[in-house]
């Protein structure tokens, strides 16, 4: 849920905290691995690949 979509002030605060925690964790992992995570569409494709190496998009096309 996006911060702006949270119906209550408490929900907005929780969403901000979650977003900050995720960013902190991402920076920690990037520093540990020595390379940046892929962003946006590239990251989606990377995460969507299954064990057979095919992306979700290529599976839907066939």
Short mmCIF file of C-alpha atoms in Angstrom, two decimals:
data_model
loop_
_atom_site.label_atom_id
_atom_site.label_comp_id
_atom_site.label_asym_id
_atom_site.label_seq_id
_atom_site.Cartn_x
_atom_site.Cartn_y
_atom_site.Cartn_z
CA UNK A 1 0.00 0.00 0.00
CA UNK A 2 1.33 3.43 -0.84
CA UNK A 3 1.73 5.99 1.91
CA UNK A 4 -0.91 8.23 0.36
CA UNK A 5 -3.44 5.38 0.21
CA UNK A 6 -3.33 4.60 3.92
CA UNK A 7 -6.70 5.51 5.43
CA UNK A 8 -5.43 6.59 8.86
CA UNK A 9 -2.52 8.59 10.24
CA UNK A 10 -1.28 5.47 12.01
CA UNK A 11 -1.37 3.58 8.72
CA UNK A 12 0.57 6.32 6.94
CA UNK A 13 3.19 6.25 9.68
CA UNK A 14 3.47 2.47 9.39
CA UNK A 15 3.84 2.70 5.61
CA UNK A 16 6.63 5.27 5.96
CA UNK A 17 8.42 3.04 8.47
CA UNK A 18 8.14 0.02 6.20
CA UNK A 19 9.46 1.97 3.22
CA UNK A 20 12.43 3.27 5.24
CA UNK A 21 13.21 -0.20 6.61
CA UNK A 22 13.13 -1.70 3.12
CA UNK A 23 15.46 1.00 1.79
CA UNK A 24 17.84 0.46 4.70
CA UNK A 25 17.89 -3.29 4.11
CA UNK A 26 18.45 -2.79 0.37
CA UNK A 27 21.43 -0.50 1.00
CA UNK A 28 22.89 -3.03 3.44
CA UNK A 29 22.60 -5.88 0.93
CA UNK A 30 24.00 -3.74 -1.89
CA UNK A 31 27.01 -2.84 0.28
CA UNK A 32 27.53 -6.47 1.23
CA UNK A 33 27.36 -7.78 -2.35
CA UNK A 34 29.26 -4.86 -3.83
CA UNK A 35 26.72 -4.15 -6.55
CA UNK A 36 23.42 -2.32 -6.83
CA UNK A 37 20.08 -4.06 -7.13
CA UNK A 38 18.38 -3.76 -10.47
CA UNK A 39 15.57 -1.22 -10.39
CA UNK A 40 12.09 -1.09 -11.90
CA UNK A 41 11.29 -3.34 -14.83
CA UNK A 42 14.72 -5.00 -14.83
CA UNK A 43 14.28 -6.01 -11.20
CA UNK A 44 10.80 -7.36 -11.88
CA UNK A 45 12.15 -9.57 -14.67
CA UNK A 46 15.05 -10.75 -12.51
CA UNK A 47 12.74 -11.69 -9.63
CA UNK A 48 10.14 -13.28 -11.92
CA UNK A 49 12.51 -15.81 -13.49
CA UNK A 50 11.85 -19.33 -12.34
CA UNK A 51 14.26 -22.18 -11.84
CA UNK A 52 14.08 -23.09 -15.54
CA UNK A 53 15.48 -19.64 -16.44
CA UNK A 54 12.39 -18.46 -18.30
CA UNK A 55 10.78 -15.16 -17.40
CA UNK A 56 7.08 -14.82 -16.68
CA UNK A 57 6.59 -12.84 -19.90
CA UNK A 58 8.14 -15.49 -22.13
CA UNK A 59 6.02 -18.21 -20.54
CA UNK A 60 2.84 -16.26 -21.22
CA UNK A 61 3.74 -15.73 -24.86
CA UNK A 62 4.09 -19.45 -25.54
#
